[in-house]
């Protein structure tokens, strides 16, 4: 029964990411180091404490090479434990055999489980609790005495409480299991008031890790933390995810409802829904959990899974229902084998067939998923953060926006101690009323003109605008990574935004801009060698790589936009410099983002209209026609495709007239 656990661990360990990789809910845990913090809602206290323990023990035991690797290793242990729990569940209900291995190891080598068991991620801990709850459910069903049932029921109550300290979606399984357990105890005349109170105390005991949240918030020693849990209202706000929307950050399961319904039909055809189901209630409980979970999230769907990145975000929630499907598949295989042996005999033949089927399925899954799930050499996100920090001026205040720059820079700055001279201020979190009160003291040298930034009601008491914040901190370089929100344009009155790679340098509007000098400063600002489009859609590696590629043309784009907004002698000079920069990067790389062609075509056309400045009009027309055409080949569905085709026709006519005028 422990074989799938060891096999899963042996599979996950070589594929572990040794650096920062996941940019989701676990990453506050990566910033914990020696100062435990409060992660984003609902807090994840169990995972945060385990992460702190892992960061303390793994380096001591020489098992990890970085803080991220320590927590990634923790995730692999949790994922392997979940695999063992599912295997044990089938063993208890149907006996050991290929069905148990299919349930345990099949779940382990499924793409989602494997993918999120080799990086720091709270979903691996949720998988473990699901495995434990399923194992205890099966053990409770098979218990032969009142003492055994009472012991397992109390362990299950404790496990349910602990599980809810990690992932609130587990409640959709708990509300199915608890009534069944109480009904079983009642039917055996083993349920009493004292017993009910004892079970309730065990459940509440499982919720005790939540006490960590107000304690950590009160101590306030972490340089990065979320919320103020020192008051009952603040704690309740955090637990109910009010700042996110209770049960709102969830996937759309319309597709999964269809998939799981199809799976159940196939299991029925394989013989799962037969006499074995009529004498074992656990599969019905699992089916009820699966349907409740899928229907609930279909109702609460709020993310557009047609976008690859959002699909990647929401896929992780499917793990909870995937665990049920693999247990049902394991039970189906085991009971189908038993039924065939009972009816036809030849146990050896059917046993060999079951093992061949299981090994074939698992081999196919490993072959299909290994390349995508092997993260042992993946350092893209960490290198992205390192490049950004290396480009930041000394003593800068960096206003981060979004998970990619925020989490990658926080990890390197707080966990690895890179660039201690820099201050990281999160734009989104600065809009919460607790941010300055709780974290302001940890931002030395950063001055806040109020208690929080309100992009809409900037004149409200205790609030401030972005312009006021920038004005209070002009003694230090100010950067925005990535971008600034549209809701508060007040900064535009007093500041300008100059491109500095992925980030933007925010300077007083009166400061003079030198185009040639800035072009030299931002030229090859990053040492980035990843090819364009070298990562799958929906991955953070794809996002990081795209940001780095687009950063190469930001200065050219800025100069083009600036030339469009001014009049006078400098206009043509800016268009010429923009054209030169665009042409250089397009000729340097054989594969590049499609919008570079469009931008170079526009820069060529505008430079032509501005007098050419020593460039041949024929070459500018040819360049514009060529790259407009290349852009349409790459992006034929662009909404402006018709206008671009019209422009190409017009440019062709101009080039023809130009050449005729030069013909003797």
Short mmCIF file of C-alpha atoms in Angstrom, two decimals, residues 15-450:
data_model
loop_
_atom_site.label_atom_id
_atom_site.label_comp_id
_atom_site.label_asym_id
_atom_site.label_seq_id
_atom_site.Cartn_x
_atom_site.Cartn_y
_atom_site.Cartn_z
CA UNK A 15 11.56 16.78 -11.50
CA UNK A 16 11.49 19.39 -8.74
CA UNK A 17 11.98 23.01 -9.66
CA UNK A 18 15.11 24.20 -7.87
CA UNK A 19 14.11 27.85 -8.21
CA UNK A 20 11.06 30.05 -8.09
CA UNK A 21 8.38 28.76 -10.44
CA UNK A 22 4.77 28.94 -9.26
CA UNK A 23 3.32 32.45 -8.86
CA UNK A 24 0.12 31.58 -7.05
CA UNK A 25 -1.26 31.35 -3.57
CA UNK A 26 1.70 29.55 -2.04
CA UNK A 27 4.24 32.23 -2.73
CA UNK A 28 3.68 34.22 0.42
CA UNK A 29 5.04 31.03 2.00
CA UNK A 30 8.25 31.52 0.02
CA UNK A 31 8.73 34.88 1.71
CA UNK A 32 8.32 33.44 5.19
CA UNK A 33 12.00 32.45 5.80
CA UNK A 34 12.55 33.08 9.52
CA UNK A 35 9.62 35.47 9.92
CA UNK A 36 6.25 33.68 9.57
CA UNK A 37 3.72 35.84 7.74
CA UNK A 38 0.04 35.80 6.85
CA UNK A 39 -0.60 34.60 3.30
CA UNK A 40 -3.36 36.04 1.15
CA UNK A 41 -6.98 35.11 1.98
CA UNK A 42 -7.96 32.80 3.55
CA UNK A 43 -4.49 32.70 5.14
CA UNK A 44 -3.33 29.09 4.56
CA UNK A 45 -1.89 28.78 8.10
CA UNK A 46 -1.13 25.05 7.84
CA UNK A 47 0.82 25.44 4.62
CA UNK A 48 2.60 28.55 5.89
CA UNK A 49 3.71 26.78 9.07
CA UNK A 50 4.82 23.72 7.11
CA UNK A 51 6.71 26.02 4.74
CA UNK A 52 8.46 27.66 7.69
CA UNK A 53 9.36 24.21 9.06
CA UNK A 54 10.62 23.11 5.65
CA UNK A 55 12.75 26.23 5.26
CA UNK A 56 14.25 25.52 8.67
CA UNK A 57 14.91 21.80 8.29
CA UNK A 58 15.73 21.21 4.61
CA UNK A 59 18.91 23.34 4.48
CA UNK A 60 20.02 21.83 7.81
CA UNK A 61 19.67 18.34 6.35
CA UNK A 62 21.38 19.47 3.11
CA UNK A 63 18.30 18.47 1.12
CA UNK A 64 17.72 21.77 -0.67
CA UNK A 65 19.74 24.31 -2.62
CA UNK A 66 17.46 27.36 -2.22
CA UNK A 67 14.40 28.51 -0.24
CA UNK A 68 12.18 27.79 -3.24
CA UNK A 69 13.63 24.29 -3.56
CA UNK A 70 12.87 23.60 0.12
CA UNK A 71 9.18 24.34 -0.31
CA UNK A 72 9.05 22.61 -3.69
CA UNK A 73 10.39 19.50 -1.93
CA UNK A 74 7.66 19.90 0.70
CA UNK A 75 5.06 19.94 -2.08
CA UNK A 76 6.45 16.72 -3.53
CA UNK A 77 6.17 15.01 -0.12
CA UNK A 78 2.57 16.19 0.21
CA UNK A 79 1.72 15.07 -3.32
CA UNK A 80 3.26 11.63 -2.69
CA UNK A 81 1.23 11.35 0.52
CA UNK A 82 -1.96 12.11 -1.41
CA UNK A 83 -1.11 9.31 -3.85
CA UNK A 84 -0.64 6.89 -0.98
CA UNK A 85 -3.97 7.96 0.55
CA UNK A 86 -5.92 7.22 -2.62
CA UNK A 87 -4.20 3.85 -2.99
CA UNK A 88 -5.04 2.96 0.62
CA UNK A 89 -8.69 3.92 0.03
CA UNK A 90 -9.07 1.39 -2.78
CA UNK A 91 -7.15 -1.23 -0.82
CA UNK A 92 -9.55 -0.93 2.11
CA UNK A 93 -12.65 -1.12 -0.08
CA UNK A 94 -11.63 -3.62 -2.77
CA UNK A 95 -8.34 -5.10 -1.68
CA UNK A 96 -4.80 -4.60 -3.00
CA UNK A 97 -4.14 -5.04 -6.66
CA UNK A 98 -3.94 -3.14 -9.96
CA UNK A 99 -7.01 -1.04 -9.08
CA UNK A 100 -5.30 0.41 -6.01
CA UNK A 101 -2.15 1.18 -8.02
CA UNK A 102 -4.24 2.81 -10.76
CA UNK A 103 -5.97 5.07 -8.21
CA UNK A 104 -2.80 6.10 -6.37
CA UNK A 105 -0.13 6.26 -9.03
CA UNK A 106 -2.58 7.24 -11.76
CA UNK A 107 -3.46 10.37 -9.79
CA UNK A 108 0.23 11.05 -9.12
CA UNK A 109 1.22 10.95 -12.81
CA UNK A 110 -1.83 12.86 -14.03
CA UNK A 111 -0.70 16.16 -15.51
CA UNK A 112 -2.24 18.48 -12.94
CA UNK A 113 -1.15 16.53 -9.86
CA UNK A 114 2.36 16.04 -11.18
CA UNK A 115 2.64 19.64 -12.32
CA UNK A 116 1.63 21.10 -8.95
CA UNK A 117 3.56 18.59 -6.84
CA UNK A 118 6.98 19.74 -8.06
CA UNK A 119 6.51 23.43 -7.24
CA UNK A 120 5.50 25.33 -4.11
CA UNK A 121 1.72 25.15 -4.16
CA UNK A 122 -1.07 24.90 -1.54
CA UNK A 123 -3.03 22.52 -3.76
CA UNK A 124 -0.58 19.71 -3.00
CA UNK A 125 -1.52 19.99 0.69
CA UNK A 126 -5.21 19.97 -0.25
CA UNK A 127 -4.57 16.76 -2.20
CA UNK A 128 -3.04 15.22 0.91
CA UNK A 129 -6.07 16.08 3.04
CA UNK A 130 -8.36 14.63 0.37
CA UNK A 131 -6.33 11.41 0.44
CA UNK A 132 -6.50 11.29 4.23
CA UNK A 133 -10.24 11.95 4.34
CA UNK A 134 -10.93 9.30 1.70
CA UNK A 135 -8.74 6.80 3.58
CA UNK A 136 -10.53 7.49 6.87
CA UNK A 137 -13.91 7.25 5.13
CA UNK A 138 -13.03 3.82 3.76
CA UNK A 139 -11.64 2.71 7.14
CA UNK A 140 -14.77 3.92 8.92
CA UNK A 141 -16.95 1.98 6.48
CA UNK A 142 -14.91 -1.20 7.07
CA UNK A 143 -14.57 -0.79 10.86
CA UNK A 144 -15.76 -3.84 12.77
CA UNK A 145 -16.30 -2.39 16.23
CA UNK A 146 -17.68 0.65 18.01
CA UNK A 147 -14.20 1.49 19.33
CA UNK A 148 -12.74 1.53 15.84
CA UNK A 149 -15.57 3.64 14.45
CA UNK A 150 -15.25 6.16 17.29
CA UNK A 151 -11.47 6.45 16.86
CA UNK A 152 -11.70 6.89 13.09
CA UNK A 153 -14.58 9.37 13.39
CA UNK A 154 -12.53 11.55 15.76
CA UNK A 155 -9.48 11.40 13.49
CA UNK A 156 -11.68 12.29 10.55
CA UNK A 157 -13.17 15.28 12.37
CA UNK A 158 -9.67 16.55 13.18
CA UNK A 159 -8.54 16.00 9.59
CA UNK A 160 -11.59 17.86 8.21
CA UNK A 161 -10.80 20.86 10.41
CA UNK A 162 -7.15 20.89 9.41
CA UNK A 163 -8.10 20.57 5.74
CA UNK A 164 -10.39 23.58 5.97
CA UNK A 165 -7.43 25.56 7.35
CA UNK A 166 -5.81 25.11 3.96
CA UNK A 167 -8.44 25.08 1.21
CA UNK A 168 -12.06 26.14 1.73
CA UNK A 169 -13.25 24.14 -1.28
CA UNK A 170 -12.82 21.03 0.87
CA UNK A 171 -16.06 22.00 2.63
CA UNK A 172 -17.95 20.61 -0.36
CA UNK A 173 -16.67 17.14 0.54
CA UNK A 174 -16.97 17.63 4.28
CA UNK A 175 -20.71 18.46 4.08
CA UNK A 176 -21.26 15.09 2.40
CA UNK A 177 -19.12 13.00 4.75
CA UNK A 178 -20.15 14.41 8.13
CA UNK A 179 -23.91 13.64 7.83
CA UNK A 180 -23.09 10.11 6.63
CA UNK A 181 -20.75 9.47 9.57
CA UNK A 182 -23.31 10.76 12.05
CA UNK A 183 -26.04 8.66 10.43
CA UNK A 184 -23.86 5.54 10.63
CA UNK A 185 -23.09 6.17 14.29
CA UNK A 186 -26.77 6.74 14.97
CA UNK A 187 -27.79 3.53 13.18
CA UNK A 188 -25.31 1.57 15.31
CA UNK A 189 -26.67 3.27 18.46
CA UNK A 190 -23.25 4.80 19.07
CA UNK A 191 -24.19 8.49 18.82
CA UNK A 192 -24.63 10.40 22.05
CA UNK A 193 -24.58 14.02 23.12
CA UNK A 194 -21.16 13.62 24.71
CA UNK A 195 -19.88 11.82 21.63
CA UNK A 196 -21.24 14.56 19.38
CA UNK A 197 -19.56 17.20 21.52
CA UNK A 198 -16.31 15.22 21.43
CA UNK A 199 -16.43 15.08 17.63
CA UNK A 200 -17.18 18.80 17.51
CA UNK A 201 -14.17 19.55 19.71
CA UNK A 202 -11.94 17.49 17.43
CA UNK A 203 -13.24 19.41 14.43
CA UNK A 204 -12.63 22.74 16.19
CA UNK A 205 -9.20 21.49 17.22
CA UNK A 206 -8.41 21.06 13.56
CA UNK A 207 -9.22 24.74 13.04
CA UNK A 208 -6.73 25.83 15.73
CA UNK A 209 -4.01 26.76 13.18
CA UNK A 210 -6.14 29.79 12.37
CA UNK A 211 -5.02 31.18 15.74
CA UNK A 212 -1.69 31.72 14.02
CA UNK A 213 -3.17 34.49 11.86
CA UNK A 214 -3.95 37.07 14.60
CA UNK A 215 -0.73 36.18 16.44
CA UNK A 216 1.42 36.73 13.35
CA UNK A 217 -0.48 39.91 12.49
CA UNK A 218 -0.03 41.24 16.03
CA UNK A 219 3.71 40.50 16.10
CA UNK A 220 4.02 42.04 12.61
CA UNK A 221 7.63 40.98 12.14
CA UNK A 222 7.35 39.84 8.53
CA UNK A 223 8.36 42.35 5.86
CA UNK A 224 5.56 41.07 3.65
CA UNK A 225 2.17 39.98 4.95
CA UNK A 226 -1.50 40.28 4.05
CA UNK A 227 -4.22 42.02 6.05
CA UNK A 228 -4.80 42.99 9.65
CA UNK A 229 -6.17 40.06 11.65
CA UNK A 230 -5.74 41.67 15.07
CA UNK A 231 -9.47 42.51 15.17
CA UNK A 232 -12.40 40.12 14.82
CA UNK A 233 -13.67 41.96 11.75
CA UNK A 234 -10.23 41.84 10.11
CA UNK A 235 -9.90 38.13 10.87
CA UNK A 236 -13.37 37.40 9.51
CA UNK A 237 -12.64 39.47 6.39
CA UNK A 238 -9.55 37.36 5.77
CA UNK A 239 -11.17 33.99 6.46
CA UNK A 240 -14.15 34.71 4.20
CA UNK A 241 -11.94 36.12 1.42
CA UNK A 242 -14.05 39.28 1.38
CA UNK A 243 -11.27 41.22 -0.35
CA UNK A 244 -11.37 38.63 -3.15
CA UNK A 245 -15.05 37.75 -3.01
CA UNK A 246 -16.12 34.70 -1.00
CA UNK A 247 -15.91 31.59 -3.19
CA UNK A 248 -15.39 33.82 -6.23
CA UNK A 249 -11.82 33.00 -7.25
CA UNK A 250 -12.93 29.73 -8.75
CA UNK A 251 -12.96 27.96 -12.11
CA UNK A 252 -15.68 27.44 -14.60
CA UNK A 253 -16.52 23.75 -14.49
CA UNK A 254 -18.99 23.59 -17.37
CA UNK A 255 -16.42 21.57 -19.32
CA UNK A 256 -15.54 19.42 -16.32
CA UNK A 257 -19.18 18.56 -15.59
CA UNK A 258 -19.33 17.01 -19.05
CA UNK A 259 -16.01 15.21 -18.58
CA UNK A 260 -16.94 13.74 -15.22
CA UNK A 261 -20.41 12.74 -16.38
CA UNK A 262 -18.80 10.91 -19.30
CA UNK A 263 -16.38 9.23 -16.89
CA UNK A 264 -19.22 7.97 -14.71
CA UNK A 265 -21.00 6.53 -17.74
CA UNK A 266 -17.82 4.72 -18.76
CA UNK A 267 -17.37 3.38 -15.24
CA UNK A 268 -20.91 2.08 -15.36
CA UNK A 269 -20.15 0.26 -18.61
CA UNK A 270 -17.04 -1.26 -17.01
CA UNK A 271 -19.15 -2.73 -14.24
CA UNK A 272 -18.55 -0.31 -11.40
CA UNK A 273 -22.22 0.43 -10.85
CA UNK A 274 -23.08 -3.18 -10.12
CA UNK A 275 -23.63 -5.34 -7.05
CA UNK A 276 -20.47 -3.98 -5.41
CA UNK A 277 -21.98 -0.48 -5.35
CA UNK A 278 -25.15 -1.80 -3.80
CA UNK A 279 -23.24 -3.32 -0.89
CA UNK A 280 -20.73 -0.43 -0.50
CA UNK A 281 -21.99 3.08 0.09
CA UNK A 282 -18.60 4.83 -0.24
CA UNK A 283 -18.65 5.04 -4.07
CA UNK A 284 -22.03 6.74 -3.83
CA UNK A 285 -20.56 9.22 -1.36
CA UNK A 286 -17.67 9.90 -3.74
CA UNK A 287 -20.07 10.38 -6.64
CA UNK A 288 -22.14 12.80 -4.57
CA UNK A 289 -18.99 14.79 -3.73
CA UNK A 290 -17.97 14.88 -7.39
CA UNK A 291 -21.36 16.10 -8.58
CA UNK A 292 -21.74 18.65 -5.77
CA UNK A 293 -18.25 20.03 -6.39
CA UNK A 294 -18.68 20.25 -10.16
CA UNK A 295 -22.15 21.78 -10.05
CA UNK A 296 -21.17 24.28 -7.36
CA UNK A 297 -18.28 25.62 -9.39
CA UNK A 298 -20.28 25.62 -12.58
CA UNK A 299 -22.67 27.93 -10.72
CA UNK A 300 -19.87 30.11 -9.31
CA UNK A 301 -17.90 30.31 -12.58
CA UNK A 302 -16.35 33.75 -13.07
CA UNK A 303 -13.17 33.29 -15.09
CA UNK A 304 -12.81 33.12 -18.85
CA UNK A 305 -11.05 29.81 -19.58
CA UNK A 306 -10.71 30.72 -23.26
CA UNK A 307 -7.67 32.73 -22.12
CA UNK A 308 -4.74 30.29 -21.63
CA UNK A 309 -3.34 32.01 -18.54
CA UNK A 310 -6.70 32.00 -16.75
CA UNK A 311 -7.24 28.39 -17.78
CA UNK A 312 -3.90 27.56 -16.18
CA UNK A 313 -4.98 29.34 -13.01
CA UNK A 314 -8.31 27.55 -12.68
CA UNK A 315 -7.15 24.07 -13.72
CA UNK A 316 -5.64 23.56 -10.29
CA UNK A 317 -9.10 23.45 -8.74
CA UNK A 318 -9.92 20.41 -10.85
CA UNK A 319 -7.47 18.37 -8.76
CA UNK A 320 -10.03 17.96 -5.98
CA UNK A 321 -12.52 16.29 -8.30
CA UNK A 322 -9.80 14.40 -10.19
CA UNK A 323 -9.00 12.55 -6.96
CA UNK A 324 -12.56 11.19 -6.85
CA UNK A 325 -12.41 10.08 -10.48
CA UNK A 326 -9.19 8.12 -9.92
CA UNK A 327 -10.56 6.39 -6.83
CA UNK A 328 -13.71 5.43 -8.74
CA UNK A 329 -11.57 4.19 -11.62
CA UNK A 330 -9.49 2.10 -9.21
CA UNK A 331 -12.61 0.65 -7.62
CA UNK A 332 -14.05 -0.03 -11.06
CA UNK A 333 -10.98 -1.97 -12.14
CA UNK A 334 -10.81 -3.95 -8.89
CA UNK A 335 -14.49 -4.86 -8.86
CA UNK A 336 -14.53 -5.64 -12.58
CA UNK A 337 -11.63 -8.04 -12.01
CA UNK A 338 -13.47 -9.65 -9.08
CA UNK A 339 -16.66 -9.98 -11.11
CA UNK A 340 -14.86 -11.60 -14.03
CA UNK A 341 -13.11 -14.08 -11.74
CA UNK A 342 -16.39 -14.96 -10.01
CA UNK A 343 -18.26 -15.55 -13.25
CA UNK A 344 -15.57 -16.98 -15.53
CA UNK A 345 -12.79 -18.21 -13.25
CA UNK A 346 -9.15 -18.08 -14.42
CA UNK A 347 -8.01 -15.64 -11.75
CA UNK A 348 -4.42 -15.61 -13.03
CA UNK A 349 -5.48 -14.55 -16.50
CA UNK A 350 -7.70 -11.70 -15.33
CA UNK A 351 -5.12 -10.59 -12.76
CA UNK A 352 -2.42 -10.42 -15.45
CA UNK A 353 -4.81 -8.53 -17.71
CA UNK A 354 -5.55 -6.03 -14.96
CA UNK A 355 -1.87 -5.42 -14.31
CA UNK A 356 -1.11 -5.05 -18.02
CA UNK A 357 -3.97 -2.58 -18.37
CA UNK A 358 -2.76 -0.57 -15.36
CA UNK A 359 0.88 -0.55 -16.43
CA UNK A 360 -0.11 0.47 -19.96
CA UNK A 361 -2.26 3.36 -18.75
CA UNK A 362 0.42 4.58 -16.33
CA UNK A 363 3.20 4.27 -18.92
CA UNK A 364 1.16 6.28 -21.40
CA UNK A 365 0.46 9.00 -18.81
CA UNK A 366 4.12 9.22 -17.79
CA UNK A 367 5.20 9.43 -21.43
CA UNK A 368 2.59 12.10 -22.20
CA UNK A 369 3.20 14.28 -19.14
CA UNK A 370 6.89 13.92 -18.32
CA UNK A 371 8.23 16.61 -20.60
CA UNK A 372 5.73 19.24 -19.46
CA UNK A 373 6.02 18.35 -15.76
CA UNK A 374 9.81 18.08 -15.54
CA UNK A 375 10.79 21.42 -13.99
CA UNK A 376 14.27 20.47 -12.79
CA UNK A 377 15.98 22.92 -15.16
CA UNK A 378 13.29 25.59 -15.27
CA UNK A 379 14.64 28.89 -13.91
CA UNK A 380 12.78 31.29 -16.21
CA UNK A 381 10.69 33.14 -13.60
CA UNK A 382 13.62 33.54 -11.21
CA UNK A 383 15.90 34.79 -14.00
CA UNK A 384 13.15 37.23 -14.97
CA UNK A 385 13.16 38.65 -11.45
CA UNK A 386 16.95 38.78 -11.32
CA UNK A 387 17.14 40.70 -14.60
CA UNK A 388 14.59 43.22 -13.32
CA UNK A 389 16.41 43.76 -10.04
CA UNK A 390 19.76 44.13 -11.82
CA UNK A 391 18.34 46.91 -14.01
CA UNK A 392 16.86 48.92 -11.13
CA UNK A 393 18.77 52.10 -10.17
CA UNK A 394 20.42 52.13 -6.72
CA UNK A 395 18.05 52.92 -3.84
CA UNK A 396 14.94 52.78 -6.00
CA UNK A 397 11.33 52.40 -4.89
CA UNK A 398 9.72 49.78 -7.12
CA UNK A 399 5.93 49.86 -7.44
CA UNK A 400 5.05 46.29 -8.39
CA UNK A 401 1.82 45.32 -10.12
CA UNK A 402 0.61 41.78 -10.64
CA UNK A 403 1.86 38.33 -9.61
CA UNK A 404 4.78 38.10 -12.02
CA UNK A 405 6.89 41.08 -10.90
CA UNK A 406 5.46 41.13 -7.38
CA UNK A 407 6.16 37.56 -6.33
CA UNK A 408 9.39 37.09 -8.28
CA UNK A 409 10.93 40.29 -6.90
CA UNK A 410 9.68 39.65 -3.36
CA UNK A 411 11.18 36.17 -3.35
CA UNK A 412 14.60 37.36 -4.53
CA UNK A 413 14.57 40.46 -2.33
CA UNK A 414 13.27 38.96 0.92
CA UNK A 415 14.35 35.30 0.67
CA UNK A 416 17.65 35.59 -1.17
CA UNK A 417 18.64 39.05 0.04
CA UNK A 418 19.14 40.56 -3.42
CA UNK A 419 19.27 44.35 -3.71
CA UNK A 420 18.71 45.32 -0.05
CA UNK A 421 18.91 48.96 -1.16
CA UNK A 422 15.61 48.64 -3.05
CA UNK A 423 12.10 49.01 -1.57
CA UNK A 424 9.20 46.98 -3.02
CA UNK A 425 5.74 48.53 -2.73
CA UNK A 426 2.76 46.58 -4.06
CA UNK A 427 0.37 48.80 -6.01
CA UNK A 428 -2.76 46.69 -5.46
CA UNK A 429 -2.11 46.11 -1.76
CA UNK A 430 -1.45 49.82 -1.18
CA UNK A 431 -5.17 50.37 -1.91
CA UNK A 432 -6.14 48.40 1.25
CA UNK A 433 -6.67 50.36 4.43
CA UNK A 434 -4.33 48.08 6.44
CA UNK A 435 -1.31 48.29 4.12
CA UNK A 436 0.43 51.40 5.45
CA UNK A 437 -0.46 50.63 9.07
CA UNK A 438 0.92 47.09 8.95
CA UNK A 439 3.71 47.21 6.38
CA UNK A 440 4.67 50.90 6.26
CA UNK A 441 7.20 50.42 9.08
CA UNK A 442 9.00 47.75 7.05
CA UNK A 443 9.49 50.14 4.09
CA UNK A 444 12.29 52.28 5.43
CA UNK A 445 12.80 55.46 3.48
CA UNK A 446 9.36 55.23 1.83
CA UNK A 447 6.98 58.04 2.79
CA UNK A 448 3.20 57.53 2.68
CA UNK A 449 1.10 60.74 2.60
CA UNK A 450 -1.94 58.96 4.10
#
